[in-house]
Amino acid sequence: MRTDQDQPVRLADYQPPDWLVETVELDVSLHPTATRVRARLKVRPNPSARAAAPLTLDGDGLTLKSIKLDGRPLSADSFTATPDKLSIPQPPQRACLLEIETLVDPTANTQLTGLYRAGATYCTQCEAEGFRRITYFPDRPDVMAIYTTRIEAEKADAPVLLSNGNLVASGDVAGTTRHFAVWHDPFPKPSYLFALVGGALGHVEDAFVTMSGRNVALRIYVEPGKESRAGFAMDALKRAMRWDEQAFGREYDLDIFMIVAVSAFNMGAMENKGLNVFNDKYVLATPDTATDADYASIDAIIAHEYFHNWTGNRITCRDWFQLCLKEGLTVFRDQEYTADQRSRPVKRIADVRVLRAHQFVEDAGPLAHPVRPDTYREINNFYTPTVYEKGAEIVRMLKTLLGAQGFRKGMDLYFKRHDGHAATIEDFVGCFADATGIDLTQFMRWYRQAGTPEVAVTMSHDAKARTCTLALAQMLRPTPGQSVKEPMVIPLAIGLIAPDGHDIPLTLADGRAVERGVLVLSDPAETFVFTNVGTRPVASLNRAFSAPVKLTANLTPDDLHFLAAHDSDPFNRWQALQTLASTLLTDNVKALRAGNPMRTDGGLVAALGTILADPQVEPAFAAQALAVPSEADIARELGRDVDPDAIFTARVALRAELGNALGAALRDAYRRLSDGGTYSPDAASAGRRSLKNIALDLLAASGSSAAIALAARQYQSADNMTDRLAAVSTLSLYPVRERQAAIDDFYRRYQSDPLVIDKWFALQAAIPEPATLERVQELTRHPAFSLGNPNRVRSLVGAFTQMNQTQFNRPDGAGYAFLADTVLALDGKNPQVASRMMTAFRSWRALEAVRRARAEAELKRVAAAPSLSPDVRDIVERSLAET
Ligand code: 0A1
Ligand code: ZN
């Protein structure tokens, strides 16, 4: 473990590396507990750095076996080596060859970074700073080198040996039971993109012909016997490769592209050059084991990692502060890919739901940070919704501001100018400014300033003057370390809708048209006057969620109903309904807190009924409309004095009302959509299933015993996991006999299938009842539970703390204590997953006083623990810091 964690790293302190590495030759001899790593590094002083600098290499828990410089062993007094650092104070100031031998124990590696074992498979995870757990190295992304990797292992244990690049040699090691493979990657890359895999793996194979006619072999490696589950992932890969050629002109560059699915992985997947390593959850799928949502995630993540080949690998980050350079841009690219593959409006709605649920919440609490942070203690804690999702929103805004053509020009310039280099955000934005001539200086604030901007809009209409005026004002609240904020550049896509439902041409007072319907707000307050507007229109604001802001406007309930029915922008039709529902729910929570009766909203119910009955509306959209704001959404809207029990009660009441009032239409939709055809994961079929299952869920919410019987029947007769899991999830919400029967049956059916058993754990952890905490605690002792498997931890502990608002936030604090205990137990094994679990406390200050005090006490208990990883310490200290 590193020891310099008390010293934060600062962007302002960036210095180019003193030494560069030209080539790396690795020779890795795999062994369960004593893997020998020989590294031959051709190093040379960096001409653009300090003169006569020492040669310092990073390490993390390493044991040095031998070291040579230019072929000669180094004398003991000419270097120092600790587990965390190798230093040669006075190296020759010229190119030289450094040979280092280290020994690592992959079986003892429970952190799952560096070289570790997932089951029996050897694999690596080097982002962000894992390579230094394999060998001493200047482990920073601006040191780009060419790698050749020889791997050796027992043939019987690891018949498959893989690394980055192309295979150049393989064979038996004469006179032994071992064999070897040599891989060469001709593209210079940072150490975090290095990967190596060894094991007994099966694979599926396909091929792709690139736009210039090159043939690329495609392979997906899985546990033997699971090959038939990799077909959808392979199909996704080919679609992603084609899309990147068509949408961005980007072609794949090696002769082979490999994906390896492993059962133990800290994150979703990793974009190692030519050798992506995946959490098997995002590769393996059959209709009987994966839901529609799983298929959609596989599609998106396969694409995301593939797209990194250009945005991340060929052009990488100069330093870890620039993480959003690769992540925000690549998320934007995978969102666009999915939008083109599926329904664009439904995808946008889903993405905005995620953004608000995670990023807005992060931005409103103690863990808020800029998309490009300027300081960090532990980089692993910055793989956040802000860096990823808000980072993607910034790229989307660039496209909105510059138009599709200007955006493409900027991207083309970026690829041309920075290919093969480690770049910065300034480099990236500079390409758009240079390609279009547009000044983006103020726009850069999106990278620097944390927090979600709030935009207030007041519309007025002057019938006599035939003008319509939009007065806009923006505000950005203080966030940790940033008390004073400057105005942002906010691109607001808008429309003015006439009473007949048509968009009015947007003509400004000076006769100019509003380009692409986008108003650009860059001052604290601005007023836009539109001419030739005879009757009062309804304003449709922030269409397609063009800017990641919180918007308020003087829209009446009637206006919102009008938008829900008539807006040509489907996102805002959905938003209007969400705004109505959210207003109702927050009002009712406040009423409950004050001991007053709740109100109902007949207009909202009627609007939802209209959507449900309209055959023109795509089912996936209707499902999004009927999915009322989540408990976490309501908590976020309230912002303070959050009482999860009141939120739960208000939400249950609305769902019951919808189930009752729309009963006939819901039953009708359920029947209509139960088409019984063979399962296909395509977006249209998935949309029909999601509407059918939400209909079932709302019918059950109305208290109908017929709906419970229907759910039990659907559970039994389902021919796919989407319908089966939806049925048991609906049953799980009610204390009915059918519930436990289905939960027990689910275990029996799927006990040999770890990814499905993850769902079984999550399902039970999410039951909103007082008995759940005890059930979760019991499940931690279930033979299938293990703190060693991140998917298991996320499915039980993650589901409980993130999906079960009432029980995690029990007023007696027992939910918080459980999380604290779990984090303390996990931290010694896997600090990355432990610190991620800890972020469930990120909104603790917004809770009502009793819960807030309990959460604070548990946070302080963790903070006081004798030995904490830098990862958990960082999260706990920032969570507790006074703002
Ligand atoms: N770069 C990967 C995410 C990732 C980040 C860190 C990891 O280990 C600490 C692993 C994966 C992506 O964006 O998909
Ligand atoms: Zn990524």
PDB file of N, CA and C in Angstrom, residues 654-738:
ATOM      1  N   LEU A 654     -49.275   7.262  -4.803  1.00  0.00           N
ATOM      2  CA  LEU A 654     -49.428   7.624  -6.215  1.00  0.00           C
ATOM      3  C   LEU A 654     -49.507   6.373  -7.086  1.00  0.00           C
ATOM      4  N   ARG A 655     -48.661   5.398  -6.791  1.00  0.00           N
ATOM      5  CA  ARG A 655     -48.688   4.167  -7.596  1.00  0.00           C
ATOM      6  C   ARG A 655     -50.029   3.446  -7.443  1.00  0.00           C
ATOM      7  N   ALA A 656     -50.556   3.459  -6.224  1.00  0.00           N
ATOM      8  CA  ALA A 656     -51.856   2.824  -6.004  1.00  0.00           C
ATOM      9  C   ALA A 656     -52.943   3.563  -6.782  1.00  0.00           C
ATOM     10  N   GLU A 657     -52.850   4.882  -6.764  1.00  0.00           N
ATOM     11  CA  GLU A 657     -53.841   5.681  -7.472  1.00  0.00           C
ATOM     12  C   GLU A 657     -53.798   5.380  -8.979  1.00  0.00           C
ATOM     13  N   LEU A 658     -52.587   5.304  -9.519  1.00  0.00           N
ATOM     14  CA  LEU A 658     -52.450   5.000 -10.947  1.00  0.00           C
ATOM     15  C   LEU A 658     -53.004   3.608 -11.244  1.00  0.00           C
ATOM     16  N   GLY A 659     -52.662   2.649 -10.371  1.00  0.00           N
ATOM     17  CA  GLY A 659     -53.124   1.275 -10.581  1.00  0.00           C
ATOM     18  C   GLY A 659     -54.641   1.187 -10.549  1.00  0.00           C
ATOM     19  N   ASN A 660     -55.247   1.948  -9.636  1.00  0.00           N
ATOM     20  CA  ASN A 660     -56.708   1.948  -9.532  1.00  0.00           C
ATOM     21  C   ASN A 660     -57.359   2.654 -10.697  1.00  0.00           C
ATOM     22  N   ALA A 661     -56.934   3.906 -10.897  1.00  0.00           N
ATOM     23  CA  ALA A 661     -57.621   4.746 -11.882  1.00  0.00           C
ATOM     24  C   ALA A 661     -57.423   4.233 -13.304  1.00  0.00           C
ATOM     25  N   LEU A 662     -56.260   3.638 -13.559  1.00  0.00           N
ATOM     26  CA  LEU A 662     -55.980   3.182 -14.929  1.00  0.00           C
ATOM     27  C   LEU A 662     -56.131   1.672 -15.065  1.00  0.00           C
ATOM     28  N   GLY A 663     -56.776   1.049 -14.065  1.00  0.00           N
ATOM     29  CA  GLY A 663     -56.845  -0.414 -14.013  1.00  0.00           C
ATOM     30  C   GLY A 663     -57.209  -1.060 -15.342  1.00  0.00           C
ATOM     31  N   ALA A 664     -58.304  -0.598 -15.945  1.00  0.00           N
ATOM     32  CA  ALA A 664     -58.770  -1.253 -17.181  1.00  0.00           C
ATOM     33  C   ALA A 664     -57.723  -1.116 -18.287  1.00  0.00           C
ATOM     34  N   ALA A 665     -57.192   0.096 -18.419  1.00  0.00           N
ATOM     35  CA  ALA A 665     -56.202   0.328 -19.485  1.00  0.00           C
ATOM     36  C   ALA A 665     -54.929  -0.477 -19.234  1.00  0.00           C
ATOM     37  N   LEU A 666     -54.547  -0.613 -17.961  1.00  0.00           N
ATOM     38  CA  LEU A 666     -53.336  -1.372 -17.635  1.00  0.00           C
ATOM     39  C   LEU A 666     -53.541  -2.855 -17.940  1.00  0.00           C
ATOM     40  N   ARG A 667     -54.721  -3.362 -17.578  1.00  0.00           N
ATOM     41  CA  ARG A 667     -55.005  -4.777 -17.871  1.00  0.00           C
ATOM     42  C   ARG A 667     -55.006  -5.011 -19.372  1.00  0.00           C
ATOM     43  N   ASP A 668     -55.582  -4.045 -20.061  1.00  0.00           N
ATOM     44  CA  ASP A 668     -55.641  -4.147 -21.519  1.00  0.00           C
ATOM     45  C   ASP A 668     -54.220  -4.157 -22.112  1.00  0.00           C
ATOM     46  N   ALA A 669     -53.382  -3.224 -21.629  1.00  0.00           N
ATOM     47  CA  ALA A 669     -51.997  -3.156 -22.123  1.00  0.00           C
ATOM     48  C   ALA A 669     -51.275  -4.462 -21.803  1.00  0.00           C
ATOM     49  N   TYR A 670     -51.491  -4.957 -20.608  1.00  0.00           N
ATOM     50  CA  TYR A 670     -50.813  -6.209 -20.211  1.00  0.00           C
ATOM     51  C   TYR A 670     -51.170  -7.334 -21.180  1.00  0.00           C
ATOM     52  N   ARG A 671     -52.466  -7.445 -21.472  1.00  0.00           N
ATOM     53  CA  ARG A 671     -52.911  -8.515 -22.396  1.00  0.00           C
ATOM     54  C   ARG A 671     -52.328  -8.306 -23.785  1.00  0.00           C
ATOM     55  N   ARG A 672     -52.457  -7.083 -24.260  1.00  0.00           N
ATOM     56  CA  ARG A 672     -52.016  -6.749 -25.616  1.00  0.00           C
ATOM     57  C   ARG A 672     -50.523  -7.050 -25.791  1.00  0.00           C
ATOM     58  N   LEU A 673     -49.753  -6.783 -24.745  1.00  0.00           N
ATOM     59  CA  LEU A 673     -48.293  -6.877 -24.875  1.00  0.00           C
ATOM     60  C   LEU A 673     -47.756  -8.256 -24.524  1.00  0.00           C
ATOM     61  N   SER A 674     -48.617  -9.132 -24.008  1.00  0.00           N
ATOM     62  CA  SER A 674     -48.166 -10.499 -23.723  1.00  0.00           C
ATOM     63  C   SER A 674     -48.301 -11.300 -25.010  1.00  0.00           C
ATOM     64  N   ASP A 675     -47.363 -11.039 -25.946  1.00  0.00           N
ATOM     65  CA  ASP A 675     -47.576 -11.603 -27.275  1.00  0.00           C
ATOM     66  C   ASP A 675     -47.103 -13.049 -27.405  1.00  0.00           C
ATOM     67  N   GLY A 676     -46.282 -13.490 -26.438  1.00  0.00           N
ATOM     68  CA  GLY A 676     -45.901 -14.902 -26.443  1.00  0.00           C
ATOM     69  C   GLY A 676     -44.940 -15.319 -27.547  1.00  0.00           C
ATOM     70  N   GLY A 677     -44.445 -14.370 -28.342  1.00  0.00           N
ATOM     71  CA  GLY A 677     -43.468 -14.729 -29.386  1.00  0.00           C
ATOM     72  C   GLY A 677     -42.144 -15.138 -28.764  1.00  0.00           C
ATOM     73  N   THR A 678     -41.204 -15.630 -29.600  1.00  0.00           N
ATOM     74  CA  THR A 678     -39.906 -16.005 -29.019  1.00  0.00           C
ATOM     75  C   THR A 678     -39.148 -14.749 -28.620  1.00  0.00           C
ATOM     76  N   TYR A 679     -38.385 -14.890 -27.560  1.00  0.00           N
ATOM     77  CA  TYR A 679     -37.677 -13.761 -26.985  1.00  0.00           C
ATOM     78  C   TYR A 679     -36.627 -13.200 -27.938  1.00  0.00           C
ATOM     79  N   SER A 680     -36.611 -11.878 -28.044  1.00  0.00           N
ATOM     80  CA  SER A 680     -35.518 -11.199 -28.741  1.00  0.00           C
ATOM     81  C   SER A 680     -35.170  -9.957 -27.925  1.00  0.00           C
ATOM     82  N   PRO A 681     -33.868  -9.694 -27.748  1.00  0.00           N
ATOM     83  CA  PRO A 681     -33.495  -8.565 -26.878  1.00  0.00           C
ATOM     84  C   PRO A 681     -33.560  -7.208 -27.575  1.00  0.00           C
ATOM     85  N   ASP A 682     -34.052  -7.130 -28.801  1.00  0.00           N
ATOM     86  CA  ASP A 682     -34.044  -5.851 -29.514  1.00  0.00           C
ATOM     87  C   ASP A 682     -34.855  -4.796 -28.759  1.00  0.00           C
ATOM     88  N   ALA A 683     -34.594  -3.532 -29.072  1.00  0.00           N
ATOM     89  CA  ALA A 683     -35.150  -2.425 -28.291  1.00  0.00           C
ATOM     90  C   ALA A 683     -36.673  -2.394 -28.340  1.00  0.00           C
ATOM     91  N   ALA A 684     -37.259  -2.682 -29.488  1.00  0.00           N
ATOM     92  CA  ALA A 684     -38.712  -2.613 -29.594  1.00  0.00           C
ATOM     93  C   ALA A 684     -39.359  -3.700 -28.732  1.00  0.00           C
ATOM     94  N   SER A 685     -38.821  -4.913 -28.800  1.00  0.00           N
ATOM     95  CA  SER A 685     -39.379  -5.992 -27.967  1.00  0.00           C
ATOM     96  C   SER A 685     -39.171  -5.683 -26.487  1.00  0.00           C
ATOM     97  N   ALA A 686     -37.990  -5.177 -26.164  1.00  0.00           N
ATOM     98  CA  ALA A 686     -37.704  -4.843 -24.764  1.00  0.00           C
ATOM     99  C   ALA A 686     -38.668  -3.758 -24.283  1.00  0.00           C
ATOM    100  N   GLY A 687     -38.970  -2.811 -25.144  1.00  0.00           N
ATOM    101  CA  GLY A 687     -39.905  -1.743 -24.789  1.00  0.00           C
ATOM    102  C   GLY A 687     -41.290  -2.303 -24.484  1.00  0.00           C
ATOM    103  N   ARG A 688     -41.728  -3.256 -25.286  1.00  0.00           N
ATOM    104  CA  ARG A 688     -43.039  -3.864 -25.028  1.00  0.00           C
ATOM    105  C   ARG A 688     -43.040  -4.587 -23.686  1.00  0.00           C
ATOM    106  N   ARG A 689     -41.952  -5.306 -23.419  1.00  0.00           N
ATOM    107  CA  ARG A 689     -41.889  -5.995 -22.113  1.00  0.00           C
ATOM    108  C   ARG A 689     -41.863  -4.994 -20.966  1.00  0.00           C
ATOM    109  N   SER A 690     -41.164  -3.877 -21.162  1.00  0.00           N
ATOM    110  CA  SER A 690     -41.083  -2.954 -20.014  1.00  0.00           C
ATOM    111  C   SER A 690     -42.447  -2.338 -19.738  1.00  0.00           C
ATOM    112  N   LEU A 691     -43.217  -2.052 -20.780  1.00  0.00           N
ATOM    113  CA  LEU A 691     -44.556  -1.493 -20.543  1.00  0.00           C
ATOM    114  C   LEU A 691     -45.464  -2.551 -19.916  1.00  0.00           C
ATOM    115  N   LYS A 692     -45.371  -3.766 -20.429  1.00  0.00           N
ATOM    116  CA  LYS A 692     -46.199  -4.844 -19.864  1.00  0.00           C
ATOM    117  C   LYS A 692     -45.896  -5.014 -18.374  1.00  0.00           C
ATOM    118  N   ASN A 693     -44.607  -4.998 -18.032  1.00  0.00           N
ATOM    119  CA  ASN A 693     -44.238  -5.279 -16.645  1.00  0.00           C
ATOM    120  C   ASN A 693     -44.534  -4.102 -15.718  1.00  0.00           C
ATOM    121  N   ILE A 694     -44.503  -2.904 -16.257  1.00  0.00           N
ATOM    122  CA  ILE A 694     -44.879  -1.772 -15.413  1.00  0.00           C
ATOM    123  C   ILE A 694     -46.390  -1.778 -15.206  1.00  0.00           C
ATOM    124  N   ALA A 695     -47.125  -2.242 -16.214  1.00  0.00           N
ATOM    125  CA  ALA A 695     -48.579  -2.377 -16.057  1.00  0.00           C
ATOM    126  C   ALA A 695     -48.880  -3.368 -14.937  1.00  0.00           C
ATOM    127  N   LEU A 696     -48.201  -4.499 -14.965  1.00  0.00           N
ATOM    128  CA  LEU A 696     -48.393  -5.509 -13.920  1.00  0.00           C
ATOM    129  C   LEU A 696     -48.071  -4.928 -12.547  1.00  0.00           C
ATOM    130  N   ASP A 697     -46.981  -4.197 -12.479  1.00  0.00           N
ATOM    131  CA  ASP A 697     -46.522  -3.645 -11.203  1.00  0.00           C
ATOM    132  C   ASP A 697     -47.516  -2.624 -10.647  1.00  0.00           C
ATOM    133  N   LEU A 698     -48.068  -1.777 -11.521  1.00  0.00           N
ATOM    134  CA  LEU A 698     -49.040  -0.777 -11.057  1.00  0.00           C
ATOM    135  C   LEU A 698     -50.356  -1.445 -10.654  1.00  0.00           C
ATOM    136  N   LEU A 699     -50.732  -2.499 -11.369  1.00  0.00           N
ATOM    137  CA  LEU A 699     -51.954  -3.224 -10.978  1.00  0.00           C
ATOM    138  C   LEU A 699     -51.771  -3.814  -9.587  1.00  0.00           C
ATOM    139  N   ALA A 700     -50.596  -4.379  -9.341  1.00  0.00           N
ATOM    140  CA  ALA A 700     -50.340  -4.937  -8.006  1.00  0.00           C
ATOM    141  C   ALA A 700     -50.327  -3.826  -6.954  1.00  0.00           C
ATOM    142  N   ALA A 701     -49.824  -2.646  -7.349  1.00  0.00           N
ATOM    143  CA  ALA A 701     -49.759  -1.526  -6.406  1.00  0.00           C
ATOM    144  C   ALA A 701     -51.153  -1.090  -5.961  1.00  0.00           C
ATOM    145  N   SER A 702     -52.153  -1.361  -6.781  1.00  0.00           N
ATOM    146  CA  SER A 702     -53.511  -0.968  -6.416  1.00  0.00           C
ATOM    147  C   SER A 702     -54.099  -1.905  -5.373  1.00  0.00           C
ATOM    148  N   GLY A 703     -53.347  -2.932  -4.991  1.00  0.00           N
ATOM    149  CA  GLY A 703     -53.822  -3.851  -3.959  1.00  0.00           C
ATOM    150  C   GLY A 703     -54.634  -4.997  -4.531  1.00  0.00           C
ATOM    151  N   SER A 704     -54.609  -5.148  -5.835  1.00  0.00           N
ATOM    152  CA  SER A 704     -55.433  -6.178  -6.465  1.00  0.00           C
ATOM    153  C   SER A 704     -54.831  -7.570  -6.270  1.00  0.00           C
ATOM    154  N   SER A 705     -55.640  -8.472  -5.698  1.00  0.00           N
ATOM    155  CA  SER A 705     -55.138  -9.835  -5.501  1.00  0.00           C
ATOM    156  C   SER A 705     -55.063 -10.566  -6.837  1.00  0.00           C
ATOM    157  N   ALA A 706     -55.885 -10.140  -7.794  1.00  0.00           N
ATOM    158  CA  ALA A 706     -55.789 -10.733  -9.130  1.00  0.00           C
ATOM    159  C   ALA A 706     -54.419 -10.428  -9.736  1.00  0.00           C
ATOM    160  N   ALA A 707     -53.917  -9.222  -9.467  1.00  0.00           N
ATOM    161  CA  ALA A 707     -52.604  -8.851 -10.013  1.00  0.00           C
ATOM    162  C   ALA A 707     -51.500  -9.690  -9.373  1.00  0.00           C
ATOM    163  N   ILE A 708     -51.641  -9.979  -8.086  1.00  0.00           N
ATOM    164  CA  ILE A 708     -50.649 -10.835  -7.423  1.00  0.00           C
ATOM    165  C   ILE A 708     -50.681 -12.233  -8.056  1.00  0.00           C
ATOM    166  N   ALA A 709     -51.867 -12.731  -8.303  1.00  0.00           N
ATOM    167  CA  ALA A 709     -51.986 -14.051  -8.935  1.00  0.00           C
ATOM    168  C   ALA A 709     -51.378 -14.027 -10.338  1.00  0.00           C
ATOM    169  N   LEU A 710     -51.607 -12.914 -11.031  1.00  0.00           N
ATOM    170  CA  LEU A 710     -51.058 -12.766 -12.381  1.00  0.00           C
ATOM    171  C   LEU A 710     -49.522 -12.758 -12.337  1.00  0.00           C
ATOM    172  N   ALA A 711     -48.984 -12.051 -11.358  1.00  0.00           N
ATOM    173  CA  ALA A 711     -47.524 -11.987 -11.219  1.00  0.00           C
ATOM    174  C   ALA A 711     -46.970 -13.379 -10.914  1.00  0.00           C
ATOM    175  N   ALA A 712     -47.650 -14.106 -10.052  1.00  0.00           N
ATOM    176  CA  ALA A 712     -47.192 -15.450  -9.707  1.00  0.00           C
ATOM    177  C   ALA A 712     -47.229 -16.348 -10.950  1.00  0.00           C
ATOM    178  N   ARG A 713     -48.284 -16.177 -11.745  1.00  0.00           N
ATOM    179  CA  ARG A 713     -48.370 -16.972 -12.990  1.00  0.00           C
ATOM    180  C   ARG A 713     -47.260 -16.585 -13.954  1.00  0.00           C
ATOM    181  N   GLN A 714     -47.052 -15.276 -14.085  1.00  0.00           N
ATOM    182  CA  GLN A 714     -45.994 -14.826 -15.002  1.00  0.00           C
ATOM    183  C   GLN A 714     -44.640 -15.359 -14.544  1.00  0.00           C
ATOM    184  N   TYR A 715     -44.428 -15.342 -13.231  1.00  0.00           N
ATOM    185  CA  TYR A 715     -43.156 -15.865 -12.719  1.00  0.00           C
ATOM    186  C   TYR A 715     -42.954 -17.302 -13.192  1.00  0.00           C
ATOM    187  N   GLN A 716     -43.978 -18.112 -13.041  1.00  0.00           N
ATOM    188  CA  GLN A 716     -43.848 -19.533 -13.380  1.00  0.00           C
ATOM    189  C   GLN A 716     -43.730 -19.776 -14.878  1.00  0.00           C
ATOM    190  N   SER A 717     -44.492 -19.025 -15.664  1.00  0.00           N
ATOM    191  CA  SER A 717     -44.580 -19.381 -17.087  1.00  0.00           C
ATOM    192  C   SER A 717     -43.603 -18.602 -17.952  1.00  0.00           C
ATOM    193  N   ALA A 718     -42.861 -17.668 -17.361  1.00  0.00           N
ATOM    194  CA  ALA A 718     -41.971 -16.815 -18.170  1.00  0.00           C
ATOM    195  C   ALA A 718     -40.974 -17.658 -18.955  1.00  0.00           C
ATOM    196  N   ASP A 719     -40.702 -17.237 -20.192  1.00  0.00           N
ATOM    197  CA  ASP A 719     -39.672 -17.941 -20.965  1.00  0.00           C
ATOM    198  C   ASP A 719     -38.417 -17.089 -21.079  1.00  0.00           C
ATOM    199  N   ASN A 720     -38.334 -16.039 -20.261  1.00  0.00           N
ATOM    200  CA  ASN A 720     -37.131 -15.198 -20.288  1.00  0.00           C
ATOM    201  C   ASN A 720     -36.941 -14.541 -18.928  1.00  0.00           C
ATOM    202  N   MET A 721     -35.697 -14.131 -18.657  1.00  0.00           N
ATOM    203  CA  MET A 721     -35.364 -13.568 -17.342  1.00  0.00           C
ATOM    204  C   MET A 721     -36.034 -12.219 -17.102  1.00  0.00           C
ATOM    205  N   THR A 722     -36.241 -11.429 -18.151  1.00  0.00           N
ATOM    206  CA  THR A 722     -36.869 -10.119 -17.953  1.00  0.00           C
ATOM    207  C   THR A 722     -38.246 -10.285 -17.301  1.00  0.00           C
ATOM    208  N   ASP A 723     -39.055 -11.151 -17.880  1.00  0.00           N
ATOM    209  CA  ASP A 723     -40.408 -11.336 -17.355  1.00  0.00           C
ATOM    210  C   ASP A 723     -40.396 -12.050 -16.003  1.00  0.00           C
ATOM    211  N   ARG A 724     -39.480 -13.007 -15.865  1.00  0.00           N
ATOM    212  CA  ARG A 724     -39.450 -13.747 -14.595  1.00  0.00           C
ATOM    213  C   ARG A 724     -38.998 -12.833 -13.455  1.00  0.00           C
ATOM    214  N   LEU A 725     -37.947 -12.054 -13.698  1.00  0.00           N
ATOM    215  CA  LEU A 725     -37.448 -11.186 -12.630  1.00  0.00           C
ATOM    216  C   LEU A 725     -38.447 -10.064 -12.325  1.00  0.00           C
ATOM    217  N   ALA A 726     -39.089  -9.538 -13.367  1.00  0.00           N
ATOM    218  CA  ALA A 726     -40.089  -8.486 -13.142  1.00  0.00           C
ATOM    219  C   ALA A 726     -41.213  -9.023 -12.262  1.00  0.00           C
ATOM    220  N   ALA A 727     -41.632 -10.239 -12.521  1.00  0.00           N
ATOM    221  CA  ALA A 727     -42.743 -10.812 -11.749  1.00  0.00           C
ATOM    222  C   ALA A 727     -42.346 -10.993 -10.286  1.00  0.00           C
ATOM    223  N   VAL A 728     -41.173 -11.552 -10.058  1.00  0.00           N
ATOM    224  CA  VAL A 728     -40.781 -11.784  -8.658  1.00  0.00           C
ATOM    225  C   VAL A 728     -40.458 -10.453  -7.969  1.00  0.00           C
ATOM    226  N   SER A 729     -40.000  -9.463  -8.729  1.00  0.00           N
ATOM    227  CA  SER A 729     -39.747  -8.152  -8.116  1.00  0.00           C
ATOM    228  C   SER A 729     -41.059  -7.523  -7.664  1.00  0.00           C
ATOM    229  N   THR A 730     -42.079  -7.632  -8.490  1.00  0.00           N
ATOM    230  CA  THR A 730     -43.388  -7.115  -8.089  1.00  0.00           C
ATOM    231  C   THR A 730     -43.891  -7.856  -6.853  1.00  0.00           C
ATOM    232  N   LEU A 731     -43.793  -9.187  -6.890  1.00  0.00           N
ATOM    233  CA  LEU A 731     -44.239  -9.966  -5.717  1.00  0.00           C
ATOM    234  C   LEU A 731     -43.464  -9.577  -4.466  1.00  0.00           C
ATOM    235  N   SER A 732     -42.173  -9.262  -4.636  1.00  0.00           N
ATOM    236  CA  SER A 732     -41.323  -9.020  -3.470  1.00  0.00           C
ATOM    237  C   SER A 732     -41.769  -7.805  -2.657  1.00  0.00           C
ATOM    238  N   LEU A 733     -42.584  -6.953  -3.269  1.00  0.00           N
ATOM    239  CA  LEU A 733     -42.993  -5.736  -2.560  1.00  0.00           C
ATOM    240  C   LEU A 733     -44.117  -5.986  -1.558  1.00  0.00           C
ATOM    241  N   TYR A 734     -44.730  -7.178  -1.594  1.00  0.00           N
ATOM    242  CA  TYR A 734     -45.914  -7.404  -0.766  1.00  0.00           C
ATOM    243  C   TYR A 734     -45.751  -8.654   0.095  1.00  0.00           C
ATOM    244  N   PRO A 735     -46.254  -8.576   1.313  1.00  0.00           N
ATOM    245  CA  PRO A 735     -46.125  -9.737   2.213  1.00  0.00           C
ATOM    246  C   PRO A 735     -47.166 -10.802   1.850  1.00  0.00           C
ATOM    247  N   VAL A 736     -47.008 -11.379   0.687  1.00  0.00           N
ATOM    248  CA  VAL A 736     -47.967 -12.398   0.240  1.00  0.00           C
ATOM    249  C   VAL A 736     -47.255 -13.751   0.198  1.00  0.00           C
ATOM    250  N   ARG A 737     -48.046 -14.795   0.293  1.00  0.00           N
ATOM    251  CA  ARG A 737     -47.532 -16.166   0.295  1.00  0.00           C
ATOM    252  C   ARG A 737     -46.701 -16.426  -0.961  1.00  0.00           C
ATOM    253  N   GLU A 738     -47.167 -15.884  -2.092  1.00  0.00           N
ATOM    254  CA  GLU A 738     -46.504 -16.145  -3.376  1.00  0.00           C
ATOM    255  C   GLU A 738     -45.064 -15.614  -3.399  1.00  0.00           C
TER     256      GLU A 738
END
